[in-house]
mmCIF file of C-alpha atoms in Angstrom:
data_model
loop_
_atom_site.group_PDB
_atom_site.id
_atom_site.type_symbol
_atom_site.label_atom_id
_atom_site.label_comp_id
_atom_site.label_asym_id
_atom_site.label_seq_id
_atom_site.Cartn_x
_atom_site.Cartn_y
_atom_site.Cartn_z
ATOM 1 C CA MET Q 1 23.208 -18.521 1.171
ATOM 2 C CA PRO Q 2 19.437 -18.757 0.325
ATOM 3 C CA ILE Q 3 17.032 -18.656 3.180
ATOM 4 C CA GLU Q 4 15.870 -22.152 4.067
ATOM 5 C CA ASP Q 5 12.617 -21.856 6.067
ATOM 6 C CA VAL Q 6 10.669 -19.597 3.714
ATOM 7 C CA GLN Q 7 7.318 -21.363 4.036
ATOM 8 C CA ASP Q 8 7.596 -21.414 7.882
ATOM 9 C CA LYS Q 9 8.274 -17.689 8.034
ATOM 10 C CA ALA Q 10 5.542 -16.931 5.538
ATOM 11 C CA ARG Q 11 3.111 -19.046 7.568
ATOM 12 C CA ALA Q 12 4.071 -17.242 10.754
ATOM 13 C CA LEU Q 13 3.311 -13.867 9.106
ATOM 14 C CA TYR Q 14 0.121 -15.206 7.627
ATOM 15 C CA GLU Q 15 -1.092 -16.249 11.093
ATOM 16 C CA ALA Q 16 -0.014 -12.924 12.622
ATOM 17 C CA ARG Q 17 -2.106 -11.137 10.002
ATOM 18 C CA ARG Q 18 -5.077 -13.397 10.715
ATOM 19 C CA THR Q 19 -4.912 -13.273 14.509
ATOM 20 C CA ARG Q 20 -3.484 -9.782 14.892
ATOM 21 C CA VAL Q 21 -0.960 -11.209 17.400
ATOM 22 C CA PRO Q 22 2.498 -9.957 16.471
ATOM 23 C CA ILE Q 23 5.565 -12.133 16.248
ATOM 24 C CA GLU Q 24 9.265 -11.677 17.013
ATOM 25 C CA PRO Q 25 11.295 -10.147 14.164
ATOM 26 C CA PHE Q 26 13.045 -12.702 11.941
ATOM 27 C CA THR Q 27 16.281 -10.757 12.155
ATOM 28 C CA ASP Q 28 16.403 -11.178 15.898
ATOM 29 C CA ALA Q 29 17.264 -14.867 15.383
ATOM 30 C CA ASP Q 30 19.324 -14.264 12.206
ATOM 31 C CA PRO Q 31 20.723 -10.753 11.805
ATOM 32 C CA SER Q 32 22.280 -11.762 8.429
ATOM 33 C CA LEU Q 33 18.903 -11.887 6.687
ATOM 34 C CA GLY Q 34 18.511 -9.289 4.018
ATOM 35 C CA MET Q 35 16.374 -7.844 1.219
ATOM 36 C CA ALA Q 36 16.458 -11.012 -0.983
ATOM 37 C CA ASP Q 37 15.428 -13.147 1.978
ATOM 38 C CA GLY Q 38 12.518 -10.815 2.712
ATOM 39 C CA TYR Q 39 11.202 -10.934 -0.851
ATOM 40 C CA ALA Q 40 11.382 -14.793 -0.795
ATOM 41 C CA VAL Q 41 9.161 -14.834 2.238
ATOM 42 C CA GLN Q 42 6.926 -12.076 0.820
ATOM 43 C CA SER Q 43 6.356 -14.087 -2.377
ATOM 44 C CA ALA Q 44 5.264 -17.214 -0.365
ATOM 45 C CA LEU Q 45 3.004 -15.108 1.838
ATOM 46 C CA VAL Q 46 1.366 -13.552 -1.131
ATOM 47 C CA ARG Q 47 0.557 -16.906 -2.556
ATOM 48 C CA MET Q 48 -1.077 -17.939 0.672
ATOM 49 C CA ILE Q 49 -3.191 -14.707 0.700
ATOM 50 C CA LEU Q 50 -4.201 -15.099 -2.937
ATOM 51 C CA ASP Q 51 -5.237 -18.744 -2.293
ATOM 52 C CA ASP Q 52 -7.794 -17.269 0.105
ATOM 53 C CA GLY Q 53 -9.372 -15.409 -2.747
ATOM 54 C CA ASP Q 54 -7.736 -11.956 -2.343
ATOM 55 C CA THR Q 55 -6.437 -10.060 -5.355
ATOM 56 C CA VAL Q 56 -3.470 -7.777 -6.191
ATOM 57 C CA VAL Q 57 -4.765 -4.475 -7.434
ATOM 58 C CA GLY Q 58 -1.459 -2.662 -7.545
ATOM 59 C CA TYR Q 59 1.800 -2.089 -5.637
ATOM 60 C CA LYS Q 60 3.080 0.133 -2.871
ATOM 61 C CA ALA Q 61 6.558 1.476 -2.589
ATOM 62 C CA GLY Q 62 8.099 2.002 0.849
ATOM 63 C CA LEU Q 63 11.339 3.616 1.949
ATOM 64 C CA THR Q 64 11.051 6.238 -0.789
ATOM 65 C CA SER Q 65 12.472 8.973 1.390
ATOM 66 C CA LYS Q 66 16.191 9.461 2.182
ATOM 67 C CA PRO Q 67 15.665 9.550 5.954
ATOM 68 C CA MET Q 68 13.840 6.170 5.927
ATOM 69 C CA GLN Q 69 16.525 4.679 3.711
ATOM 70 C CA THR Q 70 19.219 5.930 5.992
ATOM 71 C CA MET Q 71 17.410 4.576 9.086
ATOM 72 C CA LEU Q 72 17.371 1.000 7.648
ATOM 73 C CA GLY Q 73 20.687 1.240 5.939
ATOM 74 C CA VAL Q 74 19.559 0.842 2.284
ATOM 75 C CA GLY Q 75 19.930 2.835 -0.831
ATOM 76 C CA GLN Q 76 16.672 2.004 -2.585
ATOM 77 C CA PRO Q 77 12.978 1.592 -1.827
ATOM 78 C CA ASP Q 78 11.151 -1.656 -1.183
ATOM 79 C CA TYR Q 79 7.788 -2.746 -2.394
ATOM 80 C CA GLY Q 80 4.779 -4.928 -1.654
ATOM 81 C CA PRO Q 81 1.323 -5.629 -3.219
ATOM 82 C CA VAL Q 82 -1.816 -3.587 -2.693
ATOM 83 C CA LEU Q 83 -4.516 -6.141 -1.856
ATOM 84 C CA GLY Q 84 -8.119 -5.746 -3.005
ATOM 85 C CA SER Q 85 -9.289 -6.512 0.554
ATOM 86 C CA THR Q 86 -7.490 -3.487 1.913
ATOM 87 C CA ILE Q 87 -9.061 -0.764 -0.194
ATOM 88 C CA TYR Q 88 -11.225 1.951 1.323
ATOM 89 C CA ARG Q 89 -12.761 5.067 -0.250
ATOM 90 C CA ASP Q 90 -12.828 8.719 0.775
ATOM 91 C CA GLY Q 91 -14.799 9.186 3.985
ATOM 92 C CA ASP Q 92 -15.034 5.569 4.927
ATOM 93 C CA GLU Q 93 -15.013 4.292 8.523
ATOM 94 C CA ILE Q 94 -12.047 2.053 9.218
ATOM 95 C CA SER Q 95 -11.904 -0.247 12.188
ATOM 96 C CA ALA Q 96 -8.747 0.026 14.246
ATOM 97 C CA GLY Q 97 -9.311 -3.568 15.252
ATOM 98 C CA ARG Q 98 -8.130 -4.787 11.834
ATOM 99 C CA PHE Q 99 -4.617 -3.842 12.688
ATOM 100 C CA ILE Q 100 -1.990 -4.455 15.302
ATOM 101 C CA ALA Q 101 -0.084 -1.118 15.627
ATOM 102 C CA PRO Q 102 -1.350 1.091 12.786
ATOM 103 C CA LYS Q 103 0.180 4.324 11.575
ATOM 104 C CA LEU Q 104 -1.222 6.662 8.915
ATOM 105 C CA GLU Q 105 0.569 8.305 5.976
ATOM 106 C CA ALA Q 106 -0.609 10.687 3.305
ATOM 107 C CA GLU Q 107 0.609 9.775 -0.166
ATOM 108 C CA ILE Q 108 0.145 10.512 -3.857
ATOM 109 C CA VAL Q 109 -1.300 7.514 -5.720
ATOM 110 C CA PHE Q 110 -0.845 6.929 -9.529
ATOM 111 C CA VAL Q 111 -3.437 5.026 -11.510
ATOM 112 C CA MET Q 112 -2.023 3.117 -14.535
ATOM 113 C CA GLY Q 113 -3.796 3.783 -17.825
ATOM 114 C CA SER Q 114 -1.779 1.128 -19.726
ATOM 115 C CA SER Q 115 0.639 -1.686 -18.879
ATOM 116 C CA LEU Q 116 4.196 -0.862 -18.022
ATOM 117 C CA ARG Q 117 7.020 -3.397 -17.974
ATOM 118 C CA GLY Q 118 10.736 -3.048 -17.440
ATOM 119 C CA PRO Q 119 13.575 -3.234 -17.688
ATOM 120 C CA GLY Q 120 14.679 0.225 -18.859
ATOM 121 C CA VAL Q 121 11.567 2.182 -18.117
ATOM 122 C CA THR Q 122 12.186 5.923 -17.861
ATOM 123 C CA VAL Q 123 10.336 8.543 -15.838
ATOM 124 C CA GLU Q 124 8.948 9.874 -19.087
ATOM 125 C CA GLN Q 125 7.607 6.471 -20.112
ATOM 126 C CA ALA Q 126 6.153 5.988 -16.667
ATOM 127 C CA ARG Q 127 4.296 9.350 -16.924
ATOM 128 C CA ALA Q 128 2.953 8.336 -20.390
ATOM 129 C CA ALA Q 129 1.511 5.100 -19.010
ATOM 130 C CA VAL Q 130 -0.324 6.825 -16.126
ATOM 131 C CA SER Q 131 -3.986 7.795 -16.554
ATOM 132 C CA GLY Q 132 -3.881 10.132 -13.523
ATOM 133 C CA ILE Q 133 -2.979 10.797 -9.995
ATOM 134 C CA ALA Q 134 -5.006 11.085 -6.797
ATOM 135 C CA ALA Q 135 -5.009 11.885 -3.118
ATOM 136 C CA SER Q 136 -4.544 8.869 -0.856
ATOM 137 C CA MET Q 137 -3.692 7.660 2.578
ATOM 138 C CA GLU Q 138 -1.910 4.519 3.537
ATOM 139 C CA ILE Q 139 -2.320 2.744 6.887
ATOM 140 C CA VAL Q 140 0.868 0.917 7.534
ATOM 141 C CA ASP Q 141 1.005 -1.878 10.130
ATOM 142 C CA SER Q 142 3.588 -4.304 11.394
ATOM 143 C CA ARG Q 143 3.004 -7.943 12.244
ATOM 144 C CA PHE Q 144 6.306 -7.782 14.321
ATOM 145 C CA VAL Q 145 6.403 -6.829 17.941
ATOM 146 C CA ASP Q 146 6.602 -3.034 18.618
ATOM 147 C CA TRP Q 147 7.568 -2.250 15.025
ATOM 148 C CA ARG Q 148 11.010 -3.652 15.879
ATOM 149 C CA ILE Q 149 11.966 -4.239 12.205
ATOM 150 C CA LYS Q 150 14.950 -4.374 9.968
ATOM 151 C CA LEU Q 151 14.957 -4.504 6.215
ATOM 152 C CA CYS Q 152 14.201 -8.209 5.797
ATOM 153 C CA ASP Q 153 11.346 -8.080 8.266
ATOM 154 C CA THR Q 154 9.462 -5.183 6.631
ATOM 155 C CA VAL Q 155 9.977 -6.582 3.072
ATOM 156 C CA ALA Q 156 8.718 -10.053 4.200
ATOM 157 C CA ASP Q 157 5.647 -8.363 5.796
ATOM 158 C CA LEU Q 158 4.488 -6.990 2.439
ATOM 159 C CA ALA Q 159 6.375 -3.741 3.019
ATOM 160 C CA SER Q 160 4.328 -3.219 6.190
ATOM 161 C CA ASN Q 161 1.110 -2.764 4.362
ATOM 162 C CA GLY Q 162 -2.155 -2.447 6.232
ATOM 163 C CA ALA Q 163 -4.819 -0.643 4.116
ATOM 164 C CA VAL Q 164 -5.164 2.204 1.662
ATOM 165 C CA VAL Q 165 -7.757 4.979 1.302
ATOM 166 C CA LEU Q 166 -8.200 6.194 -2.300
ATOM 167 C CA SER Q 167 -9.900 9.249 -3.649
ATOM 168 C CA GLU Q 168 -12.336 8.743 -6.440
ATOM 169 C CA ARG Q 169 -11.111 11.976 -8.061
ATOM 170 C CA VAL Q 170 -8.326 11.043 -10.439
ATOM 171 C CA VAL Q 171 -6.564 14.079 -11.977
ATOM 172 C CA PRO Q 172 -4.834 13.840 -15.391
ATOM 173 C CA ILE Q 173 -1.108 14.051 -15.023
ATOM 174 C CA ASP Q 174 -0.773 16.366 -18.059
ATOM 175 C CA ASP Q 175 0.685 19.718 -17.001
ATOM 176 C CA LEU Q 176 1.093 18.525 -13.413
ATOM 177 C CA ASP Q 177 4.463 18.226 -11.691
ATOM 178 C CA PRO Q 178 3.891 15.657 -8.906
ATOM 179 C CA ARG Q 179 7.113 16.859 -7.192
ATOM 180 C CA LEU Q 180 5.449 20.216 -6.384
ATOM 181 C CA ILE Q 181 2.151 18.937 -4.964
ATOM 182 C CA GLY Q 182 1.957 20.037 -1.352
ATOM 183 C CA MET Q 183 -0.063 18.293 1.321
ATOM 184 C CA VAL Q 184 -1.268 19.125 4.846
ATOM 185 C CA LEU Q 185 -2.550 16.341 7.183
ATOM 186 C CA SER Q 186 -4.802 17.115 10.127
ATOM 187 C CA ARG Q 187 -6.239 14.862 12.931
ATOM 188 C CA ASP Q 188 -9.449 15.980 14.498
ATOM 189 C CA GLY Q 189 -8.917 19.413 13.000
ATOM 190 C CA GLU Q 190 -5.393 19.953 14.241
ATOM 191 C CA LEU Q 191 -2.366 19.951 11.879
ATOM 192 C CA VAL Q 192 -0.133 16.957 12.417
ATOM 193 C CA ALA Q 193 2.071 16.871 9.268
ATOM 194 C CA THR Q 194 2.951 18.535 6.032
ATOM 195 C CA GLY Q 195 4.763 17.337 2.947
ATOM 196 C CA ALA Q 196 5.341 17.614 -0.790
ATOM 197 C CA GLY Q 197 5.527 15.097 -3.654
ATOM 198 C CA ALA Q 198 9.348 15.508 -3.886
ATOM 199 C CA ALA Q 199 9.632 13.521 -0.639
ATOM 200 C CA ALA Q 200 8.907 10.332 -2.620
ATOM 201 C CA LEU Q 201 12.283 9.464 -4.311
ATOM 202 C CA GLY Q 202 12.573 13.077 -5.500
ATOM 203 C CA ASP Q 203 9.663 12.566 -7.936
ATOM 204 C CA PRO Q 204 6.724 10.311 -7.405
ATOM 205 C CA ALA Q 205 6.778 9.464 -11.149
ATOM 206 C CA ALA Q 206 10.246 8.105 -10.619
ATOM 207 C CA VAL Q 207 8.710 5.610 -8.060
ATOM 208 C CA VAL Q 208 6.495 4.216 -10.846
ATOM 209 C CA ALA Q 209 9.432 3.780 -13.133
ATOM 210 C CA TRP Q 210 11.490 2.170 -10.293
ATOM 211 C CA LEU Q 211 8.615 -0.212 -9.577
ATOM 212 C CA ALA Q 212 8.170 -1.305 -13.225
ATOM 213 C CA ASN Q 213 11.924 -1.957 -13.560
ATOM 214 C CA THR Q 214 12.171 -3.796 -10.190
ATOM 215 C CA LEU Q 215 9.114 -5.965 -10.816
ATOM 216 C CA ALA Q 216 10.564 -7.026 -14.111
ATOM 217 C CA ASP Q 217 13.173 -9.063 -12.341
ATOM 218 C CA ASP Q 218 10.268 -11.344 -11.302
ATOM 219 C CA GLY Q 219 8.588 -11.288 -14.631
ATOM 220 C CA VAL Q 220 5.797 -8.998 -13.303
ATOM 221 C CA GLY Q 221 4.542 -5.734 -14.750
ATOM 222 C CA LEU Q 222 2.236 -2.901 -13.817
ATOM 223 C CA GLU Q 223 -1.106 -3.365 -15.511
ATOM 224 C CA ALA Q 224 -3.790 -0.938 -16.654
ATOM 225 C CA GLY Q 225 -5.999 -0.124 -13.638
ATOM 226 C CA HIS Q 226 -3.303 -0.891 -11.145
ATOM 227 C CA VAL Q 227 -2.777 1.692 -8.314
ATOM 228 C CA VAL Q 228 0.762 2.578 -7.329
ATOM 229 C CA MET Q 229 1.271 4.054 -3.804
ATOM 230 C CA THR Q 230 4.355 6.170 -4.145
ATOM 231 C CA GLY Q 231 5.457 6.542 -0.518
ATOM 232 C CA ALA Q 232 4.783 8.703 2.446
ATOM 233 C CA LEU Q 233 5.211 12.533 2.221
ATOM 234 C CA HIS Q 234 5.927 12.795 6.072
ATOM 235 C CA ALA Q 235 6.673 10.667 9.113
ATOM 236 C CA ALA Q 236 4.005 8.116 9.831
ATOM 237 C CA VAL Q 237 1.447 9.160 12.438
ATOM 238 C CA PRO Q 238 0.234 6.612 15.029
ATOM 239 C CA MET Q 239 -3.604 6.302 14.819
ATOM 240 C CA GLN Q 240 -6.296 4.909 17.057
ATOM 241 C CA ALA Q 241 -10.055 4.600 17.250
ATOM 242 C CA GLY Q 242 -12.067 7.789 17.600
ATOM 243 C CA GLU Q 243 -9.867 9.882 15.318
ATOM 244 C CA THR Q 244 -10.728 11.563 11.992
ATOM 245 C CA TYR Q 245 -7.920 12.317 9.486
ATOM 246 C CA LEU Q 246 -8.073 14.816 6.650
ATOM 247 C CA ALA Q 247 -5.338 15.141 4.006
ATOM 248 C CA GLU Q 248 -5.572 18.152 1.759
ATOM 249 C CA PHE Q 249 -3.507 18.099 -1.446
ATOM 250 C CA ASP Q 250 -2.738 20.879 -3.880
ATOM 251 C CA ARG Q 251 -4.524 20.229 -7.234
ATOM 252 C CA LEU Q 252 -5.779 16.804 -6.044
ATOM 253 C CA GLY Q 253 -8.321 17.818 -3.455
ATOM 254 C CA SER Q 254 -8.835 16.177 0.014
ATOM 255 C CA ILE Q 255 -9.379 12.793 1.376
ATOM 256 C CA SER Q 256 -10.575 11.720 4.802
ATOM 257 C CA ALA Q 257 -10.888 8.634 6.959
ATOM 258 C CA HIS Q 258 -12.725 7.954 10.225
ATOM 259 C CA ILE Q 259 -11.092 5.511 12.577
ATOM 260 C CA VAL Q 260 -13.564 3.524 14.658
ATOM 261 C CA ASP Q 261 -13.432 0.632 17.183
#
Protein backbone atom coordinates (compact mmCIF):
# COMPACT_ATOMS: atom_id res chain seq x y z
CA MET A 1 0.00 0.00 0.00
CA PRO A 2 1.52 3.37 -1.03
CA ILE A 3 2.65 5.67 1.76
CA GLU A 4 -0.02 8.32 2.42
CA ASP A 5 1.68 11.20 4.27
CA VAL A 6 4.61 11.78 1.92
CA GLN A 7 4.48 15.58 2.08
CA ASP A 8 4.26 15.64 5.88
CA LYS A 9 7.27 13.36 6.23
CA ALA A 10 9.24 15.34 3.66
CA ARG A 11 8.40 18.58 5.47
CA ALA A 12 9.52 17.09 8.79
CA LEU A 13 12.89 16.17 7.26
CA TYR A 14 13.15 19.56 5.58
CA GLU A 15 12.68 21.30 8.93
CA ALA A 16 15.15 18.94 10.64
CA ARG A 17 17.75 19.84 8.02
CA ARG A 18 17.02 23.55 8.48
CA THR A 19 16.98 23.62 12.29
CA ARG A 20 19.44 20.78 12.91
CA VAL A 21 17.02 19.28 15.40
CA PRO A 22 16.63 15.53 14.77
CA ILE A 23 13.29 13.79 14.54
CA GLU A 24 12.06 10.33 15.47
CA PRO A 25 12.54 7.64 12.79
CA PHE A 26 9.53 7.13 10.55
CA THR A 27 9.87 3.38 10.99
CA ASP A 28 9.31 3.67 14.74
CA ALA A 29 5.67 4.52 14.08
CA ASP A 30 5.32 2.22 11.07
CA PRO A 31 7.88 -0.62 10.82
CA SER A 32 6.33 -1.75 7.53
CA LEU A 33 7.75 1.22 5.62
CA GLY A 34 10.33 0.16 3.04
CA MET A 35 12.60 1.39 0.27
CA ALA A 36 9.83 2.55 -2.10
CA ASP A 37 8.28 4.62 0.68
CA GLY A 38 11.65 6.18 1.41
CA TYR A 39 12.16 7.20 -2.22
CA ALA A 40 8.68 8.76 -2.34
CA VAL A 41 9.60 10.97 0.62
CA GLN A 42 13.06 11.65 -0.83
CA SER A 43 11.53 12.89 -4.09
CA ALA A 44 9.23 15.30 -2.26
CA LEU A 45 12.09 16.52 -0.07
CA VAL A 46 14.34 17.15 -3.07
CA ARG A 47 11.61 19.28 -4.67
CA MET A 48 11.43 21.40 -1.52
CA ILE A 49 15.20 21.88 -1.46
CA LEU A 50 15.39 22.75 -5.17
CA ASP A 51 12.57 25.27 -4.69
CA ASP A 52 14.95 27.06 -2.32
CA GLY A 53 17.42 27.49 -5.19
CA ASP A 54 19.75 24.54 -4.59
CA THR A 55 20.94 22.32 -7.45
CA VAL A 56 21.66 18.64 -8.05
CA VAL A 57 25.28 18.26 -9.18
CA GLY A 58 25.43 14.48 -9.06
CA TYR A 59 24.44 11.48 -7.00
CA LYS A 60 25.77 9.47 -4.09
CA ALA A 61 25.40 5.76 -3.59
CA GLY A 62 25.14 4.34 -0.11
CA LEU A 63 25.08 0.80 1.25
CA THR A 64 27.60 -0.27 -1.38
CA SER A 65 29.43 -2.60 0.99
CA LYS A 66 28.16 -6.06 1.91
CA PRO A 67 28.41 -5.44 5.70
CA MET A 68 26.18 -2.36 5.44
CA GLN A 69 23.67 -4.18 3.24
CA THR A 70 23.57 -7.03 5.73
CA MET A 71 23.09 -4.64 8.64
CA LEU A 72 20.00 -3.06 7.03
CA GLY A 73 18.75 -6.30 5.50
CA VAL A 74 18.96 -5.28 1.84
CA GLY A 75 20.63 -6.72 -1.23
CA GLN A 76 21.38 -3.52 -3.13
CA PRO A 77 22.66 0.02 -2.55
CA ASP A 78 20.55 3.15 -2.13
CA TYR A 79 21.09 6.60 -3.59
CA GLY A 80 20.48 10.28 -3.05
CA PRO A 81 21.38 13.54 -4.77
CA VAL A 82 24.60 15.48 -4.27
CA LEU A 83 23.53 19.07 -3.73
CA GLY A 84 25.51 22.06 -4.95
CA SER A 85 25.28 23.70 -1.54
CA THR A 86 27.16 20.81 0.08
CA ILE A 87 30.34 20.87 -2.03
CA TYR A 88 33.72 21.64 -0.45
CA ARG A 89 37.21 21.57 -1.93
CA ASP A 90 40.46 20.05 -0.74
CA GLY A 91 41.73 21.78 2.40
CA ASP A 92 38.54 23.71 3.12
CA GLU A 93 37.34 24.45 6.62
CA ILE A 94 33.99 22.81 7.35
CA SER A 95 31.82 23.90 10.24
CA ALA A 96 30.63 21.06 12.46
CA GLY A 97 27.64 23.26 13.28
CA ARG A 98 26.09 22.55 9.87
CA PHE A 99 25.37 19.01 10.93
CA ILE A 100 23.56 17.07 13.65
CA ALA A 101 25.69 13.94 14.17
CA PRO A 102 28.28 13.92 11.39
CA LYS A 103 30.55 11.07 10.38
CA LEU A 104 33.28 11.08 7.74
CA GLU A 105 34.03 8.57 5.01
CA ALA A 106 36.75 8.45 2.35
CA GLU A 107 35.46 7.56 -1.12
CA ILE A 108 36.37 7.42 -4.78
CA VAL A 109 34.37 9.91 -6.83
CA PHE A 110 33.72 9.56 -10.57
CA VAL A 111 33.25 12.60 -12.80
CA MET A 112 30.99 12.04 -15.78
CA GLY A 113 32.37 13.06 -19.17
CA SER A 114 29.18 12.32 -21.08
CA SER A 115 25.58 11.49 -20.27
CA LEU A 116 24.71 7.96 -19.22
CA ARG A 117 21.17 6.63 -19.15
CA GLY A 118 19.82 3.20 -18.39
CA PRO A 119 18.44 0.69 -18.56
CA GLY A 120 20.98 -1.92 -19.55
CA VAL A 121 24.14 0.08 -18.85
CA THR A 122 27.17 -2.18 -18.42
CA VAL A 123 30.29 -1.54 -16.36
CA GLU A 124 32.25 -1.09 -19.59
CA GLN A 125 29.78 1.54 -20.82
CA ALA A 126 29.97 3.29 -17.47
CA ARG A 127 33.76 3.48 -17.67
CA ALA A 128 33.54 4.87 -21.20
CA ALA A 129 31.24 7.68 -20.04
CA VAL A 130 33.52 8.76 -17.20
CA SER A 131 36.06 11.54 -17.71
CA GLY A 132 38.06 10.61 -14.63
CA ILE A 133 38.14 9.71 -10.96
CA ALA A 134 39.31 11.61 -7.92
CA ALA A 135 39.87 11.45 -4.19
CA SER A 136 36.97 12.54 -2.04
CA MET A 137 35.44 12.48 1.40
CA GLU A 138 31.79 12.35 2.29
CA ILE A 139 30.34 13.69 5.50
CA VAL A 140 27.24 11.68 6.26
CA ASP A 141 24.65 12.95 8.70
CA SER A 142 21.28 11.79 9.96
CA ARG A 143 18.25 13.94 10.64
CA PHE A 144 16.94 11.11 12.82
CA VAL A 145 17.67 10.82 16.52
CA ASP A 146 20.91 8.98 17.36
CA TRP A 147 21.28 7.55 13.84
CA ARG A 148 18.45 5.16 14.77
CA ILE A 149 17.61 4.39 11.16
CA LYS A 150 16.17 1.61 9.07
CA LEU A 151 16.17 1.45 5.27
CA CYS A 152 13.15 3.71 4.68
CA ASP A 153 14.54 6.35 7.02
CA THR A 154 17.97 6.69 5.42
CA VAL A 155 16.54 6.62 1.88
CA ALA A 156 14.04 9.36 2.74
CA ASP A 157 16.85 11.39 4.32
CA LEU A 158 18.67 11.70 0.97
CA ALA A 159 20.71 8.58 1.78
CA SER A 160 22.00 10.37 4.91
CA ASN A 161 23.91 12.95 2.91
CA GLY A 162 25.64 15.85 4.61
CA ALA A 163 28.47 17.24 2.49
CA VAL A 164 31.24 16.15 0.15
CA VAL A 165 34.85 17.22 -0.18
CA LEU A 166 36.20 16.90 -3.72
CA SER A 167 39.76 16.96 -5.00
CA GLU A 168 40.44 19.22 -7.96
CA ARG A 169 42.81 16.57 -9.36
CA VAL A 170 40.80 14.34 -11.68
CA VAL A 171 42.76 11.36 -12.99
CA PRO A 172 41.80 9.75 -16.32
CA ILE A 173 40.34 6.31 -15.79
CA ASP A 174 42.29 4.79 -18.69
CA ASP A 175 44.63 2.07 -17.43
CA LEU A 176 43.31 2.45 -13.88
CA ASP A 177 41.54 -0.34 -12.04
CA PRO A 178 39.45 1.44 -9.37
CA ARG A 179 39.06 -1.83 -7.45
CA LEU A 180 42.77 -1.79 -6.60
CA ILE A 181 43.05 1.81 -5.41
CA GLY A 182 44.10 1.73 -1.77
CA MET A 183 43.36 4.44 0.79
CA VAL A 184 44.52 5.38 4.28
CA LEU A 185 42.62 7.87 6.43
CA SER A 186 44.21 9.75 9.30
CA ARG A 187 42.79 12.12 11.90
CA ASP A 188 45.20 14.66 13.35
CA GLY A 189 48.07 12.57 12.05
CA GLU A 190 46.89 9.24 13.49
CA LEU A 191 45.68 6.39 11.30
CA VAL A 192 41.96 5.71 11.78
CA ALA A 193 40.91 3.64 8.74
CA THR A 194 42.11 1.90 5.59
CA GLY A 195 40.27 0.65 2.54
CA ALA A 196 40.34 -0.17 -1.15
CA GLY A 197 38.10 0.52 -4.11
CA ALA A 198 36.75 -3.02 -4.17
CA ALA A 199 34.78 -2.24 -0.98
CA ALA A 200 32.32 -0.30 -3.16
CA LEU A 201 30.08 -2.97 -4.74
CA GLY A 202 33.17 -4.96 -5.73
CA ASP A 203 34.08 -2.29 -8.31
CA PRO A 204 33.35 1.46 -8.03
CA ALA A 205 32.64 1.54 -11.78
CA ALA A 206 29.83 -0.93 -11.13
CA VAL A 207 28.28 1.70 -8.83
CA VAL A 208 28.10 4.14 -11.75
CA ALA A 209 26.39 1.53 -13.92
CA TRP A 210 24.00 0.64 -11.09
CA LEU A 211 23.08 4.28 -10.58
CA ALA A 212 22.43 4.88 -14.28
CA ASN A 213 20.17 1.84 -14.44
CA THR A 214 18.36 2.63 -11.19
CA LEU A 215 17.78 6.30 -12.00
CA ALA A 216 16.29 5.26 -15.34
CA ASP A 217 13.22 4.00 -13.47
CA ASP A 218 12.47 7.65 -12.67
CA GLY A 219 13.35 8.94 -16.13
CA VAL A 220 16.60 10.46 -14.83
CA GLY A 221 20.12 10.05 -16.16
CA LEU A 222 23.66 10.90 -15.19
CA GLU A 223 24.77 14.01 -17.07
CA ALA A 224 28.16 15.29 -18.20
CA GLY A 225 29.82 17.03 -15.28
CA HIS A 226 27.87 15.11 -12.64
CA VAL A 227 29.85 13.66 -9.77
CA VAL A 228 29.13 10.14 -8.53
CA MET A 229 30.12 9.30 -4.97
CA THR A 230 30.64 5.55 -5.07
CA GLY A 231 30.43 4.64 -1.39
CA ALA A 232 32.57 4.40 1.70
CA LEU A 233 35.77 2.34 1.65
CA HIS A 234 35.65 1.84 5.44
CA ALA A 235 33.37 2.24 8.45
CA ALA A 236 32.25 5.85 8.95
CA VAL A 237 34.28 7.80 11.52
CA PRO A 238 32.47 10.18 13.92
CA MET A 239 33.90 13.69 13.54
CA GLN A 240 33.89 16.86 15.59
CA ALA A 241 35.25 20.39 15.63
CA GLY A 242 38.98 20.79 16.01
CA GLU A 243 39.94 17.75 13.93
CA THR A 244 41.83 17.56 10.65
CA TYR A 245 41.33 14.62 8.30
CA LEU A 246 43.67 13.47 5.56
CA ALA A 247 42.77 10.71 3.09
CA GLU A 248 45.63 9.45 0.93
CA PHE A 249 44.73 7.45 -2.17
CA ASP A 250 46.96 5.37 -4.40
CA ARG A 251 47.24 7.02 -7.84
CA LEU A 252 44.71 9.75 -6.95
CA GLY A 253 46.67 11.76 -4.39
CA SER A 254 45.42 13.09 -1.09
CA ILE A 255 42.58 15.23 0.17
CA SER A 256 42.10 16.98 3.50
CA ALA A 257 39.42 18.74 5.52
CA HIS A 258 39.59 20.88 8.65
CA ILE A 259 36.60 20.65 10.97
CA VAL A 260 35.89 23.89 12.83
CA ASP A 261 33.22 25.19 15.21
